[in-house]
Amino acid sequence: MALIGTKMTGNQYRNSKVDKVIFGVGAFENHGYHMPFGTDALISNILSEKLAERVEGLMVLPPINYGLSEHYNKFPFTVSLTPETITNVIKDILNEIVRNGITKIIIMNGHDGNIAPIELAARAVKVQHPHVTIASLNDWWVAAGKMVPEGTFEVWNGLGHAGEGETSMGLALFEDWMEMEHAKGVVPELPEFVEIKWRFEELTDTGASGDPSVATKEKGKLLEEAVLNVLENFIREMDKKDWKYGLNN
């Protein structure tokens, strides 16, 4: 049975064998005309709960439903935290987890704008608590895309905000909340190796990049399984080593 923190009582926690936690970090922002505003938090949290069904001792904490989305705010409805706020929120949560005696922590990120705040927060907490292990899956959309069968994606390697890959994942996890008849995106022209710090309205006029119209539930199931396998294998290997790594292994 998955250990879902929001549903657990103190008694259940006391009698559980929780020794590690995971929490999602999402956003509240436009995802084209076809996906929910809360897509990033939904995906990260649902995958976390599915992961907790596969491994023992993993408790799922509530996701952070807002993130750093200022670069999307031309499109309604976007609610963004400032870089300093989201960094401090993540840092506070990590410190509270450690205060509760948990030293094995996984962050499941669902949004590109959160990558830098997660890095800053996790590094600070790690310096403060050297005995704690903090792991983060920063970009499931990149990691999973490398593990699905070649030829799965039709456009732009499945990438894009509310693009083929993310839309497929949405179809796999919350199909009833999708409106595929409105799925339309733009494949932007961007350099391969040098990253331009864009605002999203510079890339698309639909709120989506890539091509969500070719997304399918079947592609989403492949992505879902790829992400869950990566995280499950990671946890099982870390459990074997008591979460020691590097020179401490």
XYZ file of N, CA and C in Angstrom:
747
model
N 0.839 -1.194 0.000
C 0.000 0.000 0.000
C 0.877 1.248 0.000
N 0.568 2.174 -0.881
C 1.345 3.408 -0.968
C 1.155 4.242 0.296
N 2.226 4.845 0.762
C 2.196 5.682 1.954
C 2.022 7.139 1.519
N 0.773 7.603 1.528
C 0.454 8.949 1.080
C 0.318 9.840 2.313
N 1.238 10.780 2.469
C 1.312 11.565 3.685
C 0.039 12.297 4.041
N -0.638 12.877 3.054
C -1.838 13.653 3.345
C -2.969 12.787 3.886
N -2.912 11.496 3.681
C -3.975 10.595 4.113
C -3.598 9.807 5.377
N -2.363 9.967 5.848
C -1.890 9.181 6.982
C -2.238 9.849 8.307
N -2.560 9.039 9.299
C -2.723 9.532 10.665
C -1.394 9.381 11.410
N -1.329 10.034 12.575
C -0.135 9.886 13.400
C 0.091 8.440 13.804
N -1.002 7.741 14.076
C -0.885 6.337 14.451
C -0.345 5.496 13.304
N -0.849 5.748 12.115
C -0.372 5.000 10.955
C 1.109 5.263 10.695
N 1.506 6.524 10.854
C 2.920 6.839 10.657
C 3.779 6.148 11.714
N 3.321 6.184 12.946
C 4.078 5.569 14.043
C 4.303 4.085 13.798
N 3.329 3.440 13.187
C 3.430 1.996 12.958
C 3.925 1.640 11.561
N 4.315 2.639 10.799
C 4.848 2.379 9.459
C 6.367 2.224 9.528
N 6.939 1.924 8.394
C 8.401 1.799 8.309
C 8.964 2.840 7.357
N 8.428 4.061 7.457
C 8.890 5.145 6.590
C 10.345 5.476 6.910
N 11.194 5.411 5.890
C 12.581 5.827 6.074
C 13.055 6.771 4.967
N 12.144 7.110 4.057
C 12.480 8.029 2.964
C 11.208 8.696 2.475
N 11.370 9.878 1.885
C 10.206 10.618 1.397
C 10.473 11.136 -0.014
N 9.381 11.424 -0.696
C 9.436 12.041 -2.019
C 8.363 13.120 -2.074
N 8.656 14.210 -2.756
C 7.615 15.218 -2.993
C 7.821 15.848 -4.360
N 6.712 16.209 -4.980
C 6.756 16.826 -6.292
C 6.867 18.334 -6.190
N 7.457 18.924 -7.218
C 7.507 20.376 -7.331
C 6.921 20.729 -8.693
N 5.820 21.448 -8.689
C 5.117 21.727 -9.932
C 5.013 23.208 -10.231
N 3.915 23.605 -10.839
C 3.680 24.996 -11.224
C 2.195 25.158 -11.509
N 1.767 26.422 -11.541
C 0.402 26.732 -11.958
C 0.521 27.717 -13.114
N 0.318 27.201 -14.321
C 0.590 28.013 -15.504
C -0.139 27.448 -16.713
N -0.250 28.289 -17.713
C -0.880 27.866 -18.961
C -0.124 26.705 -19.591
N -0.864 25.694 -20.028
C -0.297 24.564 -20.779
C -1.070 24.417 -22.090
N -0.952 25.445 -22.923
C -1.709 25.437 -24.158
C -3.193 25.587 -23.876
N -3.988 25.202 -24.850
C -5.435 25.264 -24.677
C -6.023 23.897 -24.330
N -5.146 22.910 -24.112
C -5.640 21.536 -24.006
C -5.271 20.818 -22.717
N -4.388 21.399 -21.887
C -3.955 20.735 -20.654
C -4.313 21.582 -19.437
N -4.472 20.950 -18.280
C -4.803 21.693 -17.057
C -3.679 22.638 -16.645
N -4.039 23.731 -15.979
C -3.042 24.664 -15.461
C -2.096 23.977 -14.479
N -2.589 22.999 -13.738
C -1.773 22.318 -12.726
C -1.028 21.104 -13.226
N -0.829 20.996 -14.524
C -0.217 19.807 -15.125
C 1.074 19.383 -14.442
N 1.979 20.316 -14.189
C 3.302 19.944 -13.673
C 3.229 19.332 -12.272
N 2.369 19.905 -11.429
C 2.194 19.348 -10.090
C 1.445 18.019 -10.153
N 0.458 17.934 -11.043
C -0.295 16.686 -11.192
C 0.617 15.531 -11.599
N 1.422 15.765 -12.625
C 2.301 14.704 -13.115
C 3.295 14.283 -12.040
N 3.955 15.245 -11.408
C 4.976 14.899 -10.422
C 4.364 14.181 -9.218
N 3.167 14.578 -8.799
C 2.546 13.943 -7.650
C 1.982 12.564 -7.978
N 1.320 12.440 -9.112
C 0.758 11.135 -9.480
C 1.863 10.106 -9.668
N 2.944 10.501 -10.320
C 4.066 9.572 -10.492
C 4.683 9.205 -9.147
N 4.772 10.164 -8.230
C 5.305 9.878 -6.897
C 4.443 8.857 -6.171
N 3.127 9.004 -6.276
C 2.222 8.062 -5.610
C 2.306 6.679 -6.248
N 2.442 6.620 -7.549
C 2.596 5.329 -8.216
C 3.919 4.674 -7.820
N 4.958 5.481 -7.660
C 6.251 4.953 -7.237
C 6.158 4.360 -5.841
N 5.411 5.024 -4.954
C 5.279 4.547 -3.579
C 4.565 3.206 -3.498
N 3.839 2.831 -4.543
C 3.207 1.518 -4.588
C 4.221 0.419 -4.912
N 5.391 0.819 -5.426
C 6.373 -0.161 -5.886
C 7.501 -0.420 -4.889
N 7.754 0.546 -4.011
C 8.876 0.402 -3.074
C 8.389 0.600 -1.650
N 9.061 -0.042 -0.715
C 8.660 0.027 0.687
C 9.306 1.226 1.371
N 8.595 1.758 2.353
C 9.166 2.780 3.210
C 9.217 4.172 2.627
N 8.568 4.389 1.480
C 8.589 5.689 0.819
C 7.271 6.419 1.066
N 7.337 7.558 1.748
C 6.142 8.355 1.983
C 6.103 9.517 0.999
N 4.920 9.750 0.438
C 4.725 10.842 -0.506
C 4.205 12.061 0.244
N 4.973 13.132 0.217
C 4.528 14.385 0.823
C 3.731 15.197 -0.197
N 2.912 16.161 0.263
C 2.142 16.976 -0.684
C 3.068 17.717 -1.646
N 2.641 17.868 -2.886
C 3.478 18.585 -3.855
C 3.434 20.091 -3.626
N 4.432 20.772 -4.142
C 4.390 22.231 -4.211
C 3.664 22.575 -5.504
N 2.532 23.244 -5.387
C 1.676 23.461 -6.553
C 2.007 24.710 -7.356
N 2.909 25.525 -6.834
C 3.347 26.727 -7.548
C 4.854 26.651 -7.757
N 5.332 27.277 -8.835
C 6.757 27.277 -9.115
C 7.202 28.582 -9.729
N 8.397 28.579 -10.288
C 8.940 29.751 -10.959
C 8.452 29.743 -12.406
N 7.439 30.556 -12.678
C 6.780 30.544 -13.986
C 6.723 31.920 -14.630
N 7.558 32.831 -14.169
C 7.502 34.206 -14.670
C 7.665 34.277 -16.188
N 8.452 33.354 -16.746
C 8.705 33.386 -18.184
C 7.510 32.888 -19.002
N 6.462 32.414 -18.328
C 5.231 31.985 -18.998
C 4.079 32.966 -18.763
N 4.307 34.055 -18.036
C 3.185 34.826 -17.520
C 2.464 35.697 -18.540
N 2.899 35.661 -19.786
C 2.134 36.333 -20.837
C 0.833 35.589 -21.123
N 0.820 34.297 -20.791
C -0.344 33.450 -21.059
C -1.155 33.265 -19.779
N -2.441 33.553 -19.807
C -3.271 33.308 -18.627
C -3.689 31.830 -18.596
N -3.795 31.160 -17.441
C -3.708 31.785 -16.153
C -2.421 31.299 -15.494
N -1.459 32.175 -15.318
C -0.180 31.797 -14.741
C 0.012 32.516 -13.415
N 0.330 31.742 -12.372
C 0.631 32.287 -11.049
C 2.027 31.826 -10.674
N 2.964 32.773 -10.587
C 4.368 32.431 -10.360
C 4.841 32.898 -8.998
N 5.718 32.110 -8.390
C 6.480 32.563 -7.241
C 7.772 33.211 -7.746
N 8.354 34.076 -6.949
C 9.640 34.645 -7.323
C 10.732 33.590 -7.134
N 11.880 33.752 -7.778
C 12.974 32.781 -7.599
C 13.359 32.599 -6.132
N 13.391 33.703 -5.390
C 13.778 33.631 -3.981
C 12.730 32.872 -3.161
N 11.452 33.094 -3.475
C 10.388 32.437 -2.705
C 10.375 30.933 -2.934
N 10.379 30.492 -4.174
C 10.320 29.050 -4.426
C 11.569 28.349 -3.899
N 12.729 29.014 -3.989
C 13.947 28.429 -3.429
C 13.808 28.256 -1.924
N 13.291 29.272 -1.251
C 13.139 29.189 0.204
C 12.066 28.199 0.621
N 11.001 28.081 -0.162
C 9.968 27.088 0.147
C 10.553 25.672 0.080
N 11.287 25.388 -0.985
C 11.911 24.070 -1.109
C 12.894 23.835 0.026
N 13.681 24.855 0.332
C 14.664 24.739 1.417
C 13.970 24.467 2.756
N 12.893 25.196 3.029
C 12.162 24.989 4.281
C 11.602 23.575 4.372
N 11.034 23.086 3.289
C 10.485 21.726 3.294
C 11.577 20.705 3.544
N 12.712 20.861 2.873
C 13.828 19.932 3.081
C 14.291 19.958 4.543
N 14.425 21.143 5.112
C 14.862 21.246 6.504
C 13.850 20.631 7.463
N 12.568 20.783 7.161
C 11.543 20.189 8.009
C 11.549 18.666 7.919
N 11.815 18.150 6.741
C 11.924 16.694 6.593
C 13.071 16.171 7.446
N 14.204 16.853 7.379
C 15.368 16.447 8.177
C 15.055 16.556 9.663
N 14.368 17.625 10.063
C 14.007 17.807 11.477
C 13.139 16.660 11.981
N 12.348 16.073 11.075
C 11.496 14.936 11.448
C 12.243 13.605 11.412
N 13.540 13.654 11.169
C 14.362 12.454 11.270
C 14.547 11.670 9.993
N 14.091 12.204 8.850
C 14.249 11.511 7.570
C 15.474 12.078 6.860
N 16.361 11.203 6.447
C 17.607 11.640 5.809
C 17.740 11.169 4.362
N 16.688 10.529 3.843
C 16.695 10.053 2.463
C 15.545 10.743 1.731
N 15.883 11.655 0.847
C 14.877 12.543 0.266
C 14.987 12.556 -1.255
N 13.832 12.448 -1.917
C 13.787 12.531 -3.384
C 12.858 13.676 -3.777
N 13.329 14.504 -4.683
C 12.512 15.578 -5.237
C 12.124 15.190 -6.653
N 10.822 15.208 -6.936
C 10.300 14.879 -8.254
C 9.831 16.172 -8.909
N 10.629 16.708 -9.812
C 10.308 17.987 -10.428
C 9.454 17.810 -11.678
N 8.504 18.745 -11.860
C 7.648 18.671 -13.029
C 7.725 19.879 -13.940
N 8.655 20.822 -13.639
C 8.623 22.097 -14.356
C 10.029 22.637 -14.579
N 10.306 23.101 -15.793
C 11.658 23.541 -16.133
C 12.141 24.701 -15.272
N 11.248 25.632 -14.938
C 11.646 26.790 -14.164
C 12.075 26.484 -12.746
N 11.777 25.287 -12.262
C 12.133 24.909 -10.892
C 13.519 24.299 -10.765
N 14.176 24.012 -11.867
C 15.447 23.290 -11.810
C 16.488 24.080 -11.024
N 16.634 25.359 -11.335
C 17.627 26.173 -10.624
C 17.271 26.357 -9.148
N 16.011 26.682 -8.789
C 15.671 26.784 -7.369
C 15.898 25.480 -6.596
N 15.591 24.349 -7.205
C 15.838 23.065 -6.542
C 17.325 22.898 -6.271
N 18.142 23.227 -7.253
C 19.591 23.114 -7.093
C 20.086 23.988 -5.945
N 19.657 25.238 -5.916
C 20.104 26.159 -4.872
C 19.656 25.691 -3.486
N 18.392 25.285 -3.383
C 17.863 24.857 -2.089
C 18.531 23.575 -1.605
N 18.633 22.598 -2.488
C 19.191 21.306 -2.091
C 20.662 21.425 -1.714
N 21.420 22.230 -2.454
C 22.834 22.413 -2.126
C 22.986 23.048 -0.754
N 22.149 24.053 -0.457
C 22.240 24.721 0.833
C 21.932 23.776 1.987
N 20.890 22.961 1.828
C 20.511 22.022 2.883
C 21.559 20.928 3.037
N 22.126 20.488 1.941
C 23.167 19.460 2.008
C 24.394 19.973 2.760
N 24.763 21.216 2.525
C 25.887 21.797 3.253
C 25.563 21.885 4.745
N 24.327 22.233 5.041
C 23.899 22.359 6.438
C 23.800 21.003 7.128
N 23.406 19.971 6.362
C 23.211 18.625 6.921
C 23.965 17.612 6.050
N 25.264 17.478 6.241
C 26.077 16.610 5.372
C 25.660 15.144 5.376
N 24.992 14.702 6.435
C 24.613 13.294 6.540
C 23.362 12.959 5.736
N 22.697 13.970 5.192
C 21.437 13.762 4.473
C 21.713 13.507 2.988
N 20.957 12.599 2.399
C 21.044 12.355 0.958
C 19.821 12.960 0.277
N 20.066 13.872 -0.644
C 18.996 14.524 -1.404
C 19.189 14.205 -2.873
N 18.200 13.565 -3.477
C 18.255 13.219 -4.898
C 17.119 13.923 -5.621
N 17.346 14.285 -6.868
C 16.316 15.010 -7.617
C 16.247 14.505 -9.052
N 15.038 14.199 -9.496
C 14.811 13.964 -10.915
C 14.340 15.294 -11.483
N 15.265 16.017 -12.104
C 15.003 17.402 -12.509
C 14.110 17.521 -13.729
N 14.258 16.615 -14.677
C 13.560 16.753 -15.960
C 13.136 15.392 -16.495
N 12.022 14.887 -15.972
C 11.542 13.568 -16.374
C 11.326 13.497 -17.874
N 10.938 14.617 -18.490
C 10.616 14.649 -19.914
C 11.847 14.386 -20.780
N 13.017 14.728 -20.280
C 14.262 14.433 -20.997
C 14.707 13.004 -20.705
N 14.714 12.639 -19.416
C 15.169 11.308 -19.012
C 14.319 10.209 -19.650
N 13.000 10.346 -19.557
C 12.116 9.317 -20.100
C 12.205 9.245 -21.614
N 12.365 10.404 -22.241
C 12.446 10.432 -23.698
C 13.627 9.654 -24.246
N 14.677 9.517 -23.430
C 15.862 8.776 -23.861
C 15.684 7.266 -23.724
N 14.635 6.845 -23.002
C 14.481 5.420 -22.699
C 13.320 4.748 -23.418
N 12.459 5.517 -24.038
C 11.383 4.884 -24.804
C 11.946 4.405 -26.136
N 11.289 3.460 -26.781
C 11.803 2.922 -28.049
C 12.016 4.006 -29.097
N 13.073 3.841 -29.858
C 13.358 4.793 -30.932
C 12.182 4.836 -31.903
N 11.820 6.015 -32.302
C 10.691 6.180 -33.202
C 9.374 6.410 -32.511
N 9.391 6.440 -31.167
C 8.152 6.681 -30.423
C 7.579 8.053 -30.757
N 8.456 9.046 -30.804
C 8.005 10.415 -31.028
C 8.083 10.807 -32.489
N 7.156 11.648 -32.889
C 7.055 12.064 -34.284
C 7.627 13.449 -34.542
N 7.591 14.326 -33.515
C 7.972 15.722 -33.716
C 8.896 16.192 -32.595
N 10.030 16.759 -32.967
C 10.926 17.442 -32.022
C 11.319 16.539 -30.851
N 11.505 15.262 -31.134
C 11.867 14.272 -30.116
C 10.886 14.242 -28.940
N 9.657 14.663 -29.193
C 8.643 14.627 -28.145
C 8.715 15.781 -27.165
N 9.672 16.687 -27.361
C 9.880 17.763 -26.400
C 8.828 18.857 -26.542
N 8.917 19.828 -25.638
C 8.027 20.980 -25.702
C 7.180 21.130 -24.459
N 6.861 22.369 -24.138
C 5.941 22.677 -23.050
C 4.527 22.377 -23.543
N 3.885 21.396 -22.912
C 2.591 20.896 -23.383
C 2.715 20.341 -24.793
N 3.907 19.809 -25.100
C 4.161 19.227 -26.412
C 3.789 17.760 -26.476
N 4.379 17.064 -27.426
C 4.002 15.666 -27.668
C 4.212 14.789 -26.442
N 5.374 14.921 -25.790
C 5.672 14.068 -24.648
C 4.819 14.388 -23.435
N 4.784 15.655 -23.047
C 4.023 16.030 -21.861
C 2.528 15.800 -22.067
N 2.038 16.073 -23.255
C 0.621 15.831 -23.539
C 0.314 14.338 -23.483
N 1.229 13.522 -23.987
C 1.047 12.069 -23.910
C 1.001 11.600 -22.463
N 1.879 12.167 -21.622
C 1.869 11.809 -20.204
C 0.553 12.219 -19.569
N 0.048 13.391 -19.940
C -1.245 13.823 -19.423
C -2.368 12.867 -19.812
N -2.333 12.401 -21.045
C -3.348 11.444 -21.494
C -3.270 10.138 -20.704
N -2.062 9.750 -20.332
C -1.883 8.509 -19.575
C -2.333 8.652 -18.127
N -2.143 9.842 -17.539
C -2.378 10.006 -16.108
C -3.708 10.662 -15.758
N -4.185 11.592 -16.603
C -5.458 12.276 -16.289
C -6.194 12.634 -17.578
N -6.501 11.621 -18.336
C -7.127 11.788 -19.646
C -8.421 12.593 -19.579
N -9.195 12.422 -18.517
C -10.494 13.089 -18.422
C -10.371 14.608 -18.321
N -9.195 15.103 -17.969
C -9.005 16.544 -17.809
C -8.357 17.180 -19.028
N -8.179 16.405 -20.079
C -7.536 16.896 -21.301
C -8.594 17.279 -22.334
N -8.258 18.270 -23.182
C -9.137 18.675 -24.278
C -8.329 18.657 -25.570
N -8.159 17.458 -26.108
C -7.256 17.265 -27.241
C -7.721 17.961 -28.511
N -8.992 18.301 -28.590
C -9.479 19.009 -29.774
C -8.877 20.414 -29.876
N -8.258 20.891 -28.776
C -7.634 22.214 -28.767
C -6.107 22.133 -28.766
N -5.568 20.938 -28.990
C -4.115 20.740 -28.927
C -3.438 21.294 -30.181
N -2.639 22.321 -29.974
C -1.905 22.934 -31.080
C -0.642 23.578 -30.525
N 0.484 23.361 -31.191
C 1.735 23.935 -30.720
C 2.585 24.473 -31.859
N 3.734 25.018 -31.491
C 4.700 25.561 -32.445
C 6.064 24.971 -32.117
N 6.763 24.464 -33.111
C 8.129 23.985 -32.913
C 9.071 25.167 -33.129
N 9.698 25.676 -32.076
C 10.529 26.873 -32.213
C 11.895 26.548 -32.814
N 12.480 27.524 -33.457
C 13.843 27.384 -33.960
C 14.801 27.883 -32.884
N 15.539 26.953 -32.285
C 16.471 27.270 -31.210
C 17.817 26.610 -31.481
N 18.923 27.206 -31.025
C 20.242 26.590 -31.217
C 20.354 25.285 -30.451
N 21.193 24.391 -30.926
C 21.293 23.057 -30.327
C 22.061 23.054 -29.018
N 23.152 23.803 -28.942
C 24.035 23.686 -27.787
C 24.027 24.905 -26.867
N 23.695 26.059 -27.377
C 23.683 27.276 -26.582
C 22.243 27.594 -26.187
N 22.026 27.778 -24.893
C 20.656 27.980 -24.397
C 20.300 29.459 -24.341
N 19.283 29.845 -25.052
C 18.754 31.204 -25.004
C 17.725 31.291 -23.877
N 17.831 32.343 -23.069
C 16.886 32.527 -21.955
C 15.648 33.273 -22.457
N 14.716 32.512 -22.993
C 13.560 33.073 -23.679
C 12.413 33.380 -22.727
N 11.505 34.202 -23.182
C 10.158 34.288 -22.645
C 9.279 33.454 -23.567
N 8.268 32.817 -23.009
C 7.570 31.793 -23.784
C 6.808 32.359 -24.967
N 6.311 33.591 -24.847
C 5.568 34.156 -25.976
C 6.474 34.417 -27.177
N 7.800 34.339 -26.987
C 8.731 34.469 -28.098
C 8.821 33.186 -28.920
N 8.333 32.086 -28.339
C 8.449 30.779 -28.988
C 7.142 30.283 -29.598
N 6.020 30.687 -29.031
C 4.742 30.146 -29.492
C 3.618 31.128 -29.213
N 2.581 31.075 -30.025
C 1.393 31.891 -29.780
C 0.206 31.037 -29.335
N 0.473 29.760 -29.023
C -0.602 28.859 -28.610
C -0.501 28.439 -27.145
N 0.576 28.838 -26.470
C 0.802 28.379 -25.109
C 1.445 27.010 -25.045
N 1.742 26.418 -26.194
C 2.389 25.107 -26.254
C 3.507 25.142 -27.277
N 4.597 24.459 -26.972
C 5.667 24.271 -27.950
C 5.756 22.792 -28.296
N 6.372 22.489 -29.439
C 6.310 21.118 -29.931
C 4.998 20.887 -30.647
N 4.586 19.626 -30.709
C 3.338 19.306 -31.413
C 2.470 18.384 -30.574
N 1.602 18.930 -29.738
C 0.744 18.095 -28.897
C -0.302 17.314 -29.674
N -0.568 17.701 -30.915
C -1.640 17.040 -31.670
C -1.316 15.588 -31.990
N -0.039 15.220 -31.950
C 0.333 13.830 -32.253
C 0.544 13.002 -30.989
N 0.219 13.566 -29.829
C 0.344 12.837 -28.572
C -0.700 11.728 -28.490
N -0.342 10.646 -27.803
C -1.285 9.547 -27.583
C -1.120 8.994 -26.167
N -2.149 8.349 -25.696
C -2.105 7.710 -24.384
C -1.055 6.606 -24.363
N -0.901 5.914 -25.482
C 0.069 4.819 -25.556
C 1.493 5.342 -25.368
N 1.810 6.474 -25.996
C 3.134 7.091 -25.794
C 3.300 7.499 -24.336
N 2.223 8.013 -23.753
C 2.280 8.429 -22.364
C 2.550 7.277 -21.419
N 1.965 6.123 -21.694
C 2.205 4.953 -20.852
C 3.667 4.515 -20.924
N 4.269 4.633 -22.116
C 5.697 4.322 -22.243
C 6.537 5.276 -21.406
N 6.191 6.560 -21.441
C 6.915 7.559 -20.650
C 6.719 7.308 -19.157
N 5.496 7.039 -18.765
C 5.196 6.765 -17.357
C 6.030 5.606 -16.840
N 6.043 4.525 -17.579
C 6.790 3.339 -17.144
C 8.289 3.620 -17.102
N 8.779 4.399 -18.043
C 10.202 4.733 -18.064
C 10.599 5.520 -16.819
N 9.804 6.526 -16.459
C 10.107 7.331 -15.273
C 10.051 6.473 -14.011
N 9.002 5.676 -13.887
C 8.852 4.843 -12.691
C 9.977 3.822 -12.584
N 10.399 3.264 -13.697
C 11.501 2.303 -13.665
C 12.804 2.954 -13.221
N 13.074 4.149 -13.734
C 14.292 4.859 -13.337
C 14.311 5.090 -11.826
N 13.207 5.601 -11.302
C 13.161 5.918 -9.881
C 13.136 4.665 -9.008
N 12.389 3.658 -9.432
C 12.347 2.414 -8.661
C 13.726 1.769 -8.609
N 14.411 1.695 -9.744
C 15.743 1.104 -9.769
C 16.723 1.911 -8.925
N 16.612 3.228 -8.989
C 17.472 4.085 -8.177
C 17.277 3.788 -6.695
N 16.022 3.750 -6.250
C 15.751 3.534 -4.831
C 16.222 2.155 -4.389
N 15.972 1.145 -5.185
C 16.371 -0.207 -4.795
C 17.889 -0.309 -4.683
N 18.603 0.305 -5.608
C 20.073 0.275 -5.548
C 20.571 1.065 -4.343
N 19.965 2.211 -4.067
C 20.380 3.003 -2.915
C 20.059 2.290 -1.605
N 18.904 1.611 -1.539
C 18.556 0.859 -0.335
C 19.579 -0.233 -0.046
N 20.079 -0.874 -1.097
C 21.083 -1.929 -0.919
C 22.352 -1.385 -0.276
N 22.648 -0.131 -0.553
C 23.879 0.493 -0.046
C 23.619 1.420 1.137
N 22.410 1.310 1.727
C 22.018 2.174 2.831
C 22.188 3.634 2.471
N 21.936 3.960 1.223
C 21.980 5.320 0.685
C 23.363 5.959 0.821
N 24.376 5.106 0.799
C 25.747 5.617 0.758
C 26.218 5.652 -0.690
N 27.088 6.576 -0.993
C 27.559 6.737 -2.368
C 28.946 7.364 -2.365
N 29.580 7.338 -3.525
C 30.901 7.954 -3.631
C 31.916 7.286 -2.734
N 32.762 8.062 -2.065
C 33.811 7.526 -1.200
C 33.251 6.919 0.071
N 32.012 7.233 0.387
C 31.385 6.674 1.594
C 30.758 5.311 1.350
N 30.724 4.896 0.082
C 30.068 3.635 -0.261
C 30.890 2.437 0.225
